[in-house]
Coordinates of C-alpha atoms (C1' of nucleotides) in Angstrom, one line a residue:
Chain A
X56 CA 48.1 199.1 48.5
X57 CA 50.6 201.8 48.0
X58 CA 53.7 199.7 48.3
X59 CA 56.6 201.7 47.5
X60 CA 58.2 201.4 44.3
X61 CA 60.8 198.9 43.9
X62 CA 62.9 201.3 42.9
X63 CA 62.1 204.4 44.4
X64 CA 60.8 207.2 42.0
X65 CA 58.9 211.2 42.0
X66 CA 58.3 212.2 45.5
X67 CA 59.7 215.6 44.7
X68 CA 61.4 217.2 46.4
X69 CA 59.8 221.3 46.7
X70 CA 62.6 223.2 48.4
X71 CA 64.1 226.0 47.0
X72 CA 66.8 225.3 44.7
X73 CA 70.2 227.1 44.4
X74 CA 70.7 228.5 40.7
X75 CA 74.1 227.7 39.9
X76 CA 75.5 226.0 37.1
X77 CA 79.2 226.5 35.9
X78 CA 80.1 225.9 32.6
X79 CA 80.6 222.0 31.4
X80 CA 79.1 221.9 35.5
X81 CA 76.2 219.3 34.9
X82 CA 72.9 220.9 35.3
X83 CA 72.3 220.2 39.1
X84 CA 69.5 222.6 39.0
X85 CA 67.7 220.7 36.3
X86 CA 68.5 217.4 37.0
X87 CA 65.6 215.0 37.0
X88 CA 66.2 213.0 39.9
X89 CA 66.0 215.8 42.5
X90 CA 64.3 213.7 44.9
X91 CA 68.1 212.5 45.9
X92 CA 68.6 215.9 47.1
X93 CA 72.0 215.3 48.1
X94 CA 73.1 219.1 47.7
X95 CA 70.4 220.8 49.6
X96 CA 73.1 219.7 52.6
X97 CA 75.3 222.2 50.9
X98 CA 75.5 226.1 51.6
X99 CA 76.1 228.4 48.4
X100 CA 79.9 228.6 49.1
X101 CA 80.1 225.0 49.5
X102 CA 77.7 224.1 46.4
X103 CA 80.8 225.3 43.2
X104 CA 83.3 223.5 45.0
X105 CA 81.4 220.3 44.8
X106 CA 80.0 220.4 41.7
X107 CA 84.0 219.8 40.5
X108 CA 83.6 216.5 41.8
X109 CA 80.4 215.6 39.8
X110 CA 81.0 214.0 36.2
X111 CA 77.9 212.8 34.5
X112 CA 78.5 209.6 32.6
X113 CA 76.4 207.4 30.0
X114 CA 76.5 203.5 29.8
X115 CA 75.2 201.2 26.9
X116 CA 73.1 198.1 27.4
X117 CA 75.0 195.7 28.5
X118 CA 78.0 198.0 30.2
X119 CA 79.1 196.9 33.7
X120 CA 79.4 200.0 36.1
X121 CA 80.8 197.8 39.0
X122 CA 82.0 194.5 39.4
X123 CA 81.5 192.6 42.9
X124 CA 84.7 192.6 44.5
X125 CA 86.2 195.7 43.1
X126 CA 87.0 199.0 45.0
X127 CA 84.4 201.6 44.5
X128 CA 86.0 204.8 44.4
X129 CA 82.8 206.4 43.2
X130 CA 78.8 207.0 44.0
X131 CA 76.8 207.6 41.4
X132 CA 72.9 208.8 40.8
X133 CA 71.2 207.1 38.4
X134 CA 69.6 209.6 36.0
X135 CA 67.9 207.8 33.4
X136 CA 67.3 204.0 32.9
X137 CA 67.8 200.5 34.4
X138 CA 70.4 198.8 36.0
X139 CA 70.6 195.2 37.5
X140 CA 71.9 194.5 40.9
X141 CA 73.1 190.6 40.2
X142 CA 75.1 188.1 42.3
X143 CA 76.6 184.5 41.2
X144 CA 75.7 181.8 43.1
X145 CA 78.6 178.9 44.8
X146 CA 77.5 177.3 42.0
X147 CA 77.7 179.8 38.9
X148 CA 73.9 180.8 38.6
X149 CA 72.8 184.3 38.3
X150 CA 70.7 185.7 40.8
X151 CA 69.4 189.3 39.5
X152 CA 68.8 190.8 43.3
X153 CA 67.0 193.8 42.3
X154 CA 66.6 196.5 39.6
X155 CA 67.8 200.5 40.7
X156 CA 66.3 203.3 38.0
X157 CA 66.5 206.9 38.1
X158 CA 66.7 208.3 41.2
X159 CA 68.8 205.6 43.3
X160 CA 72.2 205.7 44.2
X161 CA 74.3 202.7 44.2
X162 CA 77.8 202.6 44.9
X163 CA 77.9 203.4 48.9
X164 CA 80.5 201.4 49.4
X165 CA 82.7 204.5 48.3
X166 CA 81.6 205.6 51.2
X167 CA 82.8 202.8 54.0
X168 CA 85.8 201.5 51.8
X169 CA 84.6 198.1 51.5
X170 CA 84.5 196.1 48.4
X171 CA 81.4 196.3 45.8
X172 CA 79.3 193.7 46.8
X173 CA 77.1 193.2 44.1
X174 CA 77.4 193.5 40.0
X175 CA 76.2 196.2 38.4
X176 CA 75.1 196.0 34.8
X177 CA 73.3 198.6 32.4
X178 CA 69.8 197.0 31.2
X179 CA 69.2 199.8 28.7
X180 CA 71.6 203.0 27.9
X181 CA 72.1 204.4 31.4
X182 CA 72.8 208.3 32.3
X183 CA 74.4 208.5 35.4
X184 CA 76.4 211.1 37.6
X185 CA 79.8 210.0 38.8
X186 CA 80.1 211.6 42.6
X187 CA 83.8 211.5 43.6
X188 CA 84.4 209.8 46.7
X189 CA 86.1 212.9 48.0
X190 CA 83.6 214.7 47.8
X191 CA 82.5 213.4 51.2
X192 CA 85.4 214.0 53.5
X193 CA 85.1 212.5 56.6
X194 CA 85.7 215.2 59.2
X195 CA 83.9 218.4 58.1
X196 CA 80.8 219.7 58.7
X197 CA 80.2 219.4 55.2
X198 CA 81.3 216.1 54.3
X199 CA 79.4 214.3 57.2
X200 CA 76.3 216.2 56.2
X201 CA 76.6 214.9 52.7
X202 CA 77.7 211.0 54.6
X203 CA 74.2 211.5 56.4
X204 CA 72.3 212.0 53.1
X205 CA 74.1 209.2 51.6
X206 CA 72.9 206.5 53.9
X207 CA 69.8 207.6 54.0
X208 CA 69.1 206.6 51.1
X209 CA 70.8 203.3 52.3
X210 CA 67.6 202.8 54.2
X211 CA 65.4 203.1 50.9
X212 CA 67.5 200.3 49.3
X213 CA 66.8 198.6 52.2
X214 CA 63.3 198.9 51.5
X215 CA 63.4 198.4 47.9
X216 CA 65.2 195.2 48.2
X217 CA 62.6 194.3 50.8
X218 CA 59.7 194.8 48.5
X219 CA 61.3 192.8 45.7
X220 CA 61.8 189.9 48.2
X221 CA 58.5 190.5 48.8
X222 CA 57.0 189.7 45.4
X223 CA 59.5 188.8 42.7
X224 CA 60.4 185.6 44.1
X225 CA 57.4 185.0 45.9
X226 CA 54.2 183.0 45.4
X227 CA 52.7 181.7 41.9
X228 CA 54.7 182.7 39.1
X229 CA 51.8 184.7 37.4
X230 CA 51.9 187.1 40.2
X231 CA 56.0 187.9 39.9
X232 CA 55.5 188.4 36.4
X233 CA 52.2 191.2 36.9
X234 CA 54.7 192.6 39.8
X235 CA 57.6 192.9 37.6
X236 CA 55.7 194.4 34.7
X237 CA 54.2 197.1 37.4
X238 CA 57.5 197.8 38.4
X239 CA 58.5 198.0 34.2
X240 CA 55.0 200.5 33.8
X241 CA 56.8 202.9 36.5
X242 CA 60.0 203.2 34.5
X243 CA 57.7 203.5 31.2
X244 CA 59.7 206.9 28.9
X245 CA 57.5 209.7 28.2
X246 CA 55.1 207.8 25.4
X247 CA 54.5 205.1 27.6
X248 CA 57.3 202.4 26.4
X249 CA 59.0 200.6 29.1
X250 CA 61.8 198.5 28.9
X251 CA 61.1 194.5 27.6
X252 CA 63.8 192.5 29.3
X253 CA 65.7 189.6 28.1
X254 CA 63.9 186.3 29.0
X255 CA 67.0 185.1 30.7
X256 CA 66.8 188.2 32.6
X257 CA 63.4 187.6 33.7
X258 CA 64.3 184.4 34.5
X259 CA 66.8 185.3 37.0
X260 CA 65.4 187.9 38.6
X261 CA 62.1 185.9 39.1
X262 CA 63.7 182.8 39.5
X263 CA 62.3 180.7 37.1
X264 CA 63.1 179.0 34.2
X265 CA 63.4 181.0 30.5
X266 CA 60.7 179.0 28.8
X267 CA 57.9 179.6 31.8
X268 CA 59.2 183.2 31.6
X269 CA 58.6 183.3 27.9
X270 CA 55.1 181.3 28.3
X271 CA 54.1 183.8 30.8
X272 CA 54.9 186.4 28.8
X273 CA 52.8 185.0 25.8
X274 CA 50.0 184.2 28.0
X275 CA 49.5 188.0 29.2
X276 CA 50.3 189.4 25.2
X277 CA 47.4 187.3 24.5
X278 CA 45.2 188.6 27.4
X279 CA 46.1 191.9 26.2
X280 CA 47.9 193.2 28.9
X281 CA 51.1 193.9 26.9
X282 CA 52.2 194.8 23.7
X283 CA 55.5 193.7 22.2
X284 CA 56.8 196.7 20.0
X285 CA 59.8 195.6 19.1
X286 CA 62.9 193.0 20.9
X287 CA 63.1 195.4 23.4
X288 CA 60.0 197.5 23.9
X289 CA 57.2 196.7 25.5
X290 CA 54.1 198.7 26.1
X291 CA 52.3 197.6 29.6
X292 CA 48.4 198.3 30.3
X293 CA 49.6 199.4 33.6
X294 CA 45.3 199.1 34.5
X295 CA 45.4 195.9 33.4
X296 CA 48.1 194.6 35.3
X297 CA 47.0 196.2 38.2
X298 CA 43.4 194.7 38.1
X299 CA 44.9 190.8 37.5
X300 CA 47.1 191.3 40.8
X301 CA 43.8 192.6 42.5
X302 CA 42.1 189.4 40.9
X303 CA 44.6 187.2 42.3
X304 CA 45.2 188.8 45.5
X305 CA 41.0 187.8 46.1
X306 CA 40.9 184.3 45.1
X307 CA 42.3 183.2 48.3
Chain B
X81 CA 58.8 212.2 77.2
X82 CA 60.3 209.6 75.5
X83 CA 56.9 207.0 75.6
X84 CA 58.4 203.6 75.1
X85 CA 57.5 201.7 71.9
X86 CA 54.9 199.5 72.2
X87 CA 55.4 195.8 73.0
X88 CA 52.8 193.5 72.4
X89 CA 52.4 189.9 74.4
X90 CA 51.4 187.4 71.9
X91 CA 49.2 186.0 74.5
X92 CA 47.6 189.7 74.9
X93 CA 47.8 190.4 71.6
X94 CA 44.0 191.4 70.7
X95 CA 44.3 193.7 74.0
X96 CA 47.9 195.3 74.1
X97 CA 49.4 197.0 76.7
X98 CA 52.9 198.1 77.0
X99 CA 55.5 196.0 78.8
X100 CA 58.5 197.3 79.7
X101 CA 60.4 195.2 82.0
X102 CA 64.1 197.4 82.5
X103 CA 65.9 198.8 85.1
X104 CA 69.8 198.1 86.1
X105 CA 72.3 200.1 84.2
X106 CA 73.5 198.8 81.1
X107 CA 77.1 197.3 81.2
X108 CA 77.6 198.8 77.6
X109 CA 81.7 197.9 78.2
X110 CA 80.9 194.7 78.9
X111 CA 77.9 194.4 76.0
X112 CA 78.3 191.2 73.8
X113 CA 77.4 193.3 70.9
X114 CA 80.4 194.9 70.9
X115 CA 80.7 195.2 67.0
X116 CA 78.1 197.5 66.5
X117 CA 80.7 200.1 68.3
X118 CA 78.1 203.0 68.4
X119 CA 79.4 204.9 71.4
X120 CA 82.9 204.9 70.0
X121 CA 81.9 207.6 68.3
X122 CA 81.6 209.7 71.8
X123 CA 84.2 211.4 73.4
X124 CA 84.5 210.8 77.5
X125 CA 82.4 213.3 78.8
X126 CA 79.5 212.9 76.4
X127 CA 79.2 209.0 77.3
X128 CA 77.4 209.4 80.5
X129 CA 74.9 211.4 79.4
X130 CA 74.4 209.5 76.2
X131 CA 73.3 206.0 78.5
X132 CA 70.7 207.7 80.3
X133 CA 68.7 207.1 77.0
X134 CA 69.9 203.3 77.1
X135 CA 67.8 201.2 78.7
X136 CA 67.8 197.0 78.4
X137 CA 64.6 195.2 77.5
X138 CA 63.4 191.8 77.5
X139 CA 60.7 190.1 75.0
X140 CA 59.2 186.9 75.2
X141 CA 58.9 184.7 72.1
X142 CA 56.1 186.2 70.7
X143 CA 55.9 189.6 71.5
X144 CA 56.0 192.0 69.1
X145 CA 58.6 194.7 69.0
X146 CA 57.4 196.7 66.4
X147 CA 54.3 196.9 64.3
X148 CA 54.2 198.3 60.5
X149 CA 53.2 201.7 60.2
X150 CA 53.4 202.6 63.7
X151 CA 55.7 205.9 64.8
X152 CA 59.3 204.7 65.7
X153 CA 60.3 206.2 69.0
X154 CA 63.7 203.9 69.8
X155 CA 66.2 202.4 67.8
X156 CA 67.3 199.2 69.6
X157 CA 70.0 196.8 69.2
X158 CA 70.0 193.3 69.8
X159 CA 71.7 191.9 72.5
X160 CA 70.4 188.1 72.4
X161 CA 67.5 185.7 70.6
X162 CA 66.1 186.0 67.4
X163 CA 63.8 187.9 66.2
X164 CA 61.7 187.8 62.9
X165 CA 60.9 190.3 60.0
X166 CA 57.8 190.3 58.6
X167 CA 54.9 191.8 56.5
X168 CA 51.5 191.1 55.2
X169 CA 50.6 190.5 51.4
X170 CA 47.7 192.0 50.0
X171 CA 45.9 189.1 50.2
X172 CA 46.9 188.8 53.8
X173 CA 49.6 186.2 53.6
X174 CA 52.4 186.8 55.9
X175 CA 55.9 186.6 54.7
X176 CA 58.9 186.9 56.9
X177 CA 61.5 189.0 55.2
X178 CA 64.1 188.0 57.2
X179 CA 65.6 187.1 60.8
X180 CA 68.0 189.7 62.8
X181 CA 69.3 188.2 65.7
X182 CA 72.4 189.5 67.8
X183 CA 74.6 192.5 66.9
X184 CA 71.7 193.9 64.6
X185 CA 70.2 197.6 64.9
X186 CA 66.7 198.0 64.6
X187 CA 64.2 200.6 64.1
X188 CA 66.6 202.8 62.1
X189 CA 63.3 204.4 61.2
X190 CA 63.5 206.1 64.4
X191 CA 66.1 208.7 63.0
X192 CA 64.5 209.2 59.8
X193 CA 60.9 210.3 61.3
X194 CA 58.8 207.5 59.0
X195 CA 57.0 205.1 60.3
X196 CA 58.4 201.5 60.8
X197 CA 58.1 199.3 57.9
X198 CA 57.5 195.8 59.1
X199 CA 56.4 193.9 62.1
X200 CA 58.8 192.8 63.9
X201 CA 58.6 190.2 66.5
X202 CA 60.2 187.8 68.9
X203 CA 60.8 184.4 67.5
X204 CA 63.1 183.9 71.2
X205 CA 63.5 185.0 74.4
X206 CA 65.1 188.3 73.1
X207 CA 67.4 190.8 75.1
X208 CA 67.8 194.1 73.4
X209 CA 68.8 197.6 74.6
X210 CA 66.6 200.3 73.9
X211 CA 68.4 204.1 72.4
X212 CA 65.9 207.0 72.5
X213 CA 65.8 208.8 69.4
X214 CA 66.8 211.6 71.3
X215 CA 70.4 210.5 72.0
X216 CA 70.5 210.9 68.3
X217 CA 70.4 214.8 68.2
X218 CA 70.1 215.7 64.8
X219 CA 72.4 219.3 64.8
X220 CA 75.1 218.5 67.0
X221 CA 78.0 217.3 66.1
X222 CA 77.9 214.2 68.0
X223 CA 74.2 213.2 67.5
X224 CA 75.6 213.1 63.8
X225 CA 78.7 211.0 64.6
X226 CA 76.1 208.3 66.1
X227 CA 73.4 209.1 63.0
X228 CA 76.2 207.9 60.9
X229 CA 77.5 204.8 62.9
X230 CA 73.4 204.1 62.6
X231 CA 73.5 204.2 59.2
X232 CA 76.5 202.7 58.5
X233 CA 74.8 199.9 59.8
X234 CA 71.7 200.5 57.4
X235 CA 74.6 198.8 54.6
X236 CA 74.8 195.8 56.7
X237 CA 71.1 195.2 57.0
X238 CA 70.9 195.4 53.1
X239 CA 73.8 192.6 52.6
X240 CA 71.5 190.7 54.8
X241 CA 68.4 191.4 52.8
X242 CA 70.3 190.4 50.2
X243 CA 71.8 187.3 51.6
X244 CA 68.3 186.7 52.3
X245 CA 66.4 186.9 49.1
X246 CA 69.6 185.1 47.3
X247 CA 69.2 181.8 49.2
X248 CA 66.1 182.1 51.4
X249 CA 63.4 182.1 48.5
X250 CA 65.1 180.8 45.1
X251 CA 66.6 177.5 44.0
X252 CA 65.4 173.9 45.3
X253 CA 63.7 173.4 48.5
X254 CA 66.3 171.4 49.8
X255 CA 69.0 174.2 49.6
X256 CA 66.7 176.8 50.7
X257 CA 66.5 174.6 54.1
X258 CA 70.1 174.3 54.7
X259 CA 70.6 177.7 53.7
X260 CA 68.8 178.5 56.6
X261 CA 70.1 175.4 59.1
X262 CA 73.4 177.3 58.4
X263 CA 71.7 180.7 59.5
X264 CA 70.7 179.3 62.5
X265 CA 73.7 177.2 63.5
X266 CA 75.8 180.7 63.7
X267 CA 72.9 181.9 66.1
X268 CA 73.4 178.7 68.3
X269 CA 74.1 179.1 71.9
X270 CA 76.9 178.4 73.9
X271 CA 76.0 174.5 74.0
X272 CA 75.6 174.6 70.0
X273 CA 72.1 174.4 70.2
X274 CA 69.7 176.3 68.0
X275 CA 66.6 177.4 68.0
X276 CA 64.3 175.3 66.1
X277 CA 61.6 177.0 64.4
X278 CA 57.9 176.8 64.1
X279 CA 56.7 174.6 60.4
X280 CA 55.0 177.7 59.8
X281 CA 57.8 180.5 60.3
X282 CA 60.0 177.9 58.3
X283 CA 57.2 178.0 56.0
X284 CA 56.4 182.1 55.7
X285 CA 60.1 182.5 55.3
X286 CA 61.6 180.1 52.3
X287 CA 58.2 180.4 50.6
X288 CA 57.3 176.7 50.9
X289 CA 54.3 174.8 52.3
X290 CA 54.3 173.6 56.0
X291 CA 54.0 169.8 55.1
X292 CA 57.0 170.3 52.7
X293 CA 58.7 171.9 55.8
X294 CA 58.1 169.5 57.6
X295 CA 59.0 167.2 55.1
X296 CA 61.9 168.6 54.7
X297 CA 63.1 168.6 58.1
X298 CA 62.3 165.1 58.5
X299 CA 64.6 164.0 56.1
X300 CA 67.6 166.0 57.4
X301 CA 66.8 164.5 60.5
X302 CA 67.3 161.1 58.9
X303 CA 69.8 162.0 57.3
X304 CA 71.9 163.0 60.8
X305 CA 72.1 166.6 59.8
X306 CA 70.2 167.4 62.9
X307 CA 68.3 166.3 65.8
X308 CA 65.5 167.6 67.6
X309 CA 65.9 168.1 71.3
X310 CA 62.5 169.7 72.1
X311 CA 59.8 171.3 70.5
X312 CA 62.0 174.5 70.1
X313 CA 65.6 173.4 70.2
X314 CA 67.4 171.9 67.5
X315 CA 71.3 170.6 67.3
X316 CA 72.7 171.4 64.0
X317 CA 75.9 169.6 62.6
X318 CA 77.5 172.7 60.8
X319 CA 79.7 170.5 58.7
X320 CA 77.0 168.4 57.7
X321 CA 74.6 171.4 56.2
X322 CA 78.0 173.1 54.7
X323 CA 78.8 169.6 53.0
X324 CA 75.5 169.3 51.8
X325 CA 75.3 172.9 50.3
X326 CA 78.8 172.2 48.2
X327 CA 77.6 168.9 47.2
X328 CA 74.2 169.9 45.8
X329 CA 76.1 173.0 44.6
X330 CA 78.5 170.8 42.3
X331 CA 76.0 169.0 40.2
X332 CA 74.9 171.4 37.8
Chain C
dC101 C1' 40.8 164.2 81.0
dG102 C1' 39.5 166.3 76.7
dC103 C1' 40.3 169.9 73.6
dA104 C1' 43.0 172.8 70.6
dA105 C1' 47.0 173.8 68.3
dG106 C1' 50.8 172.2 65.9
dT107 C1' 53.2 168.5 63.5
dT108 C1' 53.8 164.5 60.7
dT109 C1' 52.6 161.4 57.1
dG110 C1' 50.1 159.8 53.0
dA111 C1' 47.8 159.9 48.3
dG112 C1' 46.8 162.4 44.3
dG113 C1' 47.0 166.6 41.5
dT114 C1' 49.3 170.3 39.2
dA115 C1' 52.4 174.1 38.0
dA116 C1' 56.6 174.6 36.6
dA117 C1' 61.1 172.3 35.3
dT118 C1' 63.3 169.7 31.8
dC119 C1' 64.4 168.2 27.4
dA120 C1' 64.2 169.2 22.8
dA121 C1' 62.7 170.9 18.5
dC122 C1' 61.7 174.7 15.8
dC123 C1' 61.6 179.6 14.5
dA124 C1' 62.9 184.7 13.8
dC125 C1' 66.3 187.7 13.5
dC126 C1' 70.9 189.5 12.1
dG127 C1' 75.3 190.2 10.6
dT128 C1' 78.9 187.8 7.6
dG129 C1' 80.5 186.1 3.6
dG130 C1' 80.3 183.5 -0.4
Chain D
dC275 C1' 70.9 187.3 -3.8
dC276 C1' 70.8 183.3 -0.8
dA277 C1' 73.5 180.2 2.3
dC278 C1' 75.3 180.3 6.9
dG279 C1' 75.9 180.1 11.8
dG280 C1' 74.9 182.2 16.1
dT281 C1' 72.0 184.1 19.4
dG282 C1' 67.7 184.6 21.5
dG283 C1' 62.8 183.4 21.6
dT284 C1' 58.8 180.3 21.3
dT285 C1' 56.4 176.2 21.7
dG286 C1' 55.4 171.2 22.6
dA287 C1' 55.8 166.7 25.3
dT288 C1' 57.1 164.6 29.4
dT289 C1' 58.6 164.4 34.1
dT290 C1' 58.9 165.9 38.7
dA291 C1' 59.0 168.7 42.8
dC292 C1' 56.1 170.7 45.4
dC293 C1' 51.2 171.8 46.6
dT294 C1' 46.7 170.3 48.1
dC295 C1' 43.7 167.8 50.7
dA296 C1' 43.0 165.0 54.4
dA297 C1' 43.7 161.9 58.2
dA298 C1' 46.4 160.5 62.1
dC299 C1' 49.4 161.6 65.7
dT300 C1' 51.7 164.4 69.4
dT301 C1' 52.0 168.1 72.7
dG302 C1' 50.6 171.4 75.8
dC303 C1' 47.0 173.2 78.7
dG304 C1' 42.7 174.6 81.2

DNA sequence: CGCAAGTTTGAGGTAAATCAACCACCGTGG
DNA sequence: CCACGGTGGTTGATTTACCTCAAACTTGCG
């Protein structure tokens, strides 16, 4: 029952890292979300020049990094919190398509020079590194190297997405909502606090309607399984949650 | 060298064995799947070599390509028929992630040495052409030329995905069906007819029952949207589903 | 032919939608 | 200080779309 995380986290990555860090340079070297391991394509001479094309970058809650439609002219690794992947509907309805945290990179499009396809909105405050387009030229060694790493991690959204069709719009409501608070639990900060979404959030990402999303809600706060700290903090019994999918999972 | 991937009858499907029906060049000019445009990438002289590791393939409806966890030894693209995505629940439910039918790339996992994700099996007669990972060199400069068309393709399977989880699993179950009439109709053959699938692969896929499916499909039939010309072949009026989309998309 | 698997149709139950009232919170302004 | 509206959240009553259970029917096949 290891399913891979929504959105993909740890697996870190143990290979020797190049100390290098120019002044004002973001802390490559130190960055949290090594697993991307974009740079380990680089050689030592390569490494300085790219880090010119690296700009980290902070949004608030609420901040819209890309807007479907637009040209991307950017990548950028998510560093630290939540971001919704969201779509409109012929008829005007959100649909939240998935969730990327720290570690992910959205934005491949730069890449192919086609048009963002989704929206891209900040769920909390977001750290992220801007990764210049030109820092993957085309036809060097270098550049296709870098192209290479990018997509793979194309493949991982792929599965991501795949394991949020799998369960977040999927089945008896009940079981969405213990899935999506799993996936909240893995994003939890350092004292265990994970982000409490809006219920209209919930409600399109789950699809289904703000009150049930709201009764659900209650109905697990009085189980016990969360803990409302304040409008937007939450503390999840990940245990809990796991046990009442296993529950669930049985009763068939 | 290169063992084939394993194909399993459904008939045989408790006792396995491999089935590789093949032979006869592939006409690659002349392939129908022309968008996919991997070989482009090669220069003159490195073509012939690179279609010794191409070989067609056939599958009956039925037959799985590819199982979950299993070592990916071939990328293959589609050529003809439809095939179905799909994985298990923990409580042993099966839901079909999505369909790929012609023009799509599969086993992408092949390049990235994990093992496949999801089953993947035959909901057609299904023509494919198998690539040996090892036309995919990963050092040279033109294994990565064709690692990156492969990839680039990775970006189209996730707009599918998404495609998928936006219309396939959310909304009424009405819309749901037409969303994936229309899916179907652009897979129709050169008469316009389409496959028609089984209650219960209509049934894994939109998350529904198979009496609602069936339901369902009933009253499109009534309703002229389509006919049913055998136990597997449908007609779908194109205009019909698109008409009904808009209209049920307009009263909100 | 008879059996099994798949499909359709019906009747009744239920989870979630809908509709709507109420509440908590917050910044603004009197 | 309270009155105020605005936004987001909760909770209740009612309806409904879909599920469940079950029986009949259709198709293919040994």
């Amino acid at each position: 029952m290891n399913a891979p995380d929504l959105i993909l986290s740890a697996a870190e990555a143990t290979r020797p890292w190049l100390r290098l860090q120019a002044a004002g340079a973001p802390a490559c070297t130190d960055c949290s979300v090594r697993q991307i391991a974009l740079f380990a394509a680089l050689d030592d001479e390569a490494l300085p020049a790219a880090l010119d094309h690296v700009h980290p970058l902070r949004l608030a809650a609420g901040d819209t990094l890309l807007r479907a439609g637009q040209r991307v002219e950017s990548l950028y690794t998510v560093r630290r919190g939540l971001l919704r992947v969201e779509r409109f509907t012929e008829a005007g309805e959100r649909r939240i398509v998935r969730l990327v945290g720290a570690g992910s990179l959205v934005g491949a499009e730069a890449l192919s020079d086609t048009p963002a396809r989704d929206d891209l909105v900040a769920c909390t405050p977001v750290e992220l590194c801007r990764l210049s387009r030109h820092l993957f030229p085309a036809h060097t060694e270098a550049g296709q190297a870098l192209r290479l790493a990018v997509l793979g991690q194309a493949q991982r959204d792929l599965e991501a997405m795949t394991e949020a069709a799998m369960h977040f719009t999927r089945g008896p409501v009940r079981g969405r909502m213990l899935h999506l608070l799993a996936l909240l639990a893995r994003h939890a900060d350092a004292e265990g606090v994970s982000w409490l979404p809006r219920r209209d959030e919930i409600s399109d990402l789950l699809d289904i309607t703000v009150p049930t999303a709201s009764r659900q809600l209650s109905a697990l706060r009085e189980a016990g399984v969360v803990r409302v700290l304040s409008q937007h903090k939450l503390r999840i019994d990940a245990a809990a949650v796991r046990q009442a999918l296993q529950a669930q999972a049985l009763d068939d």
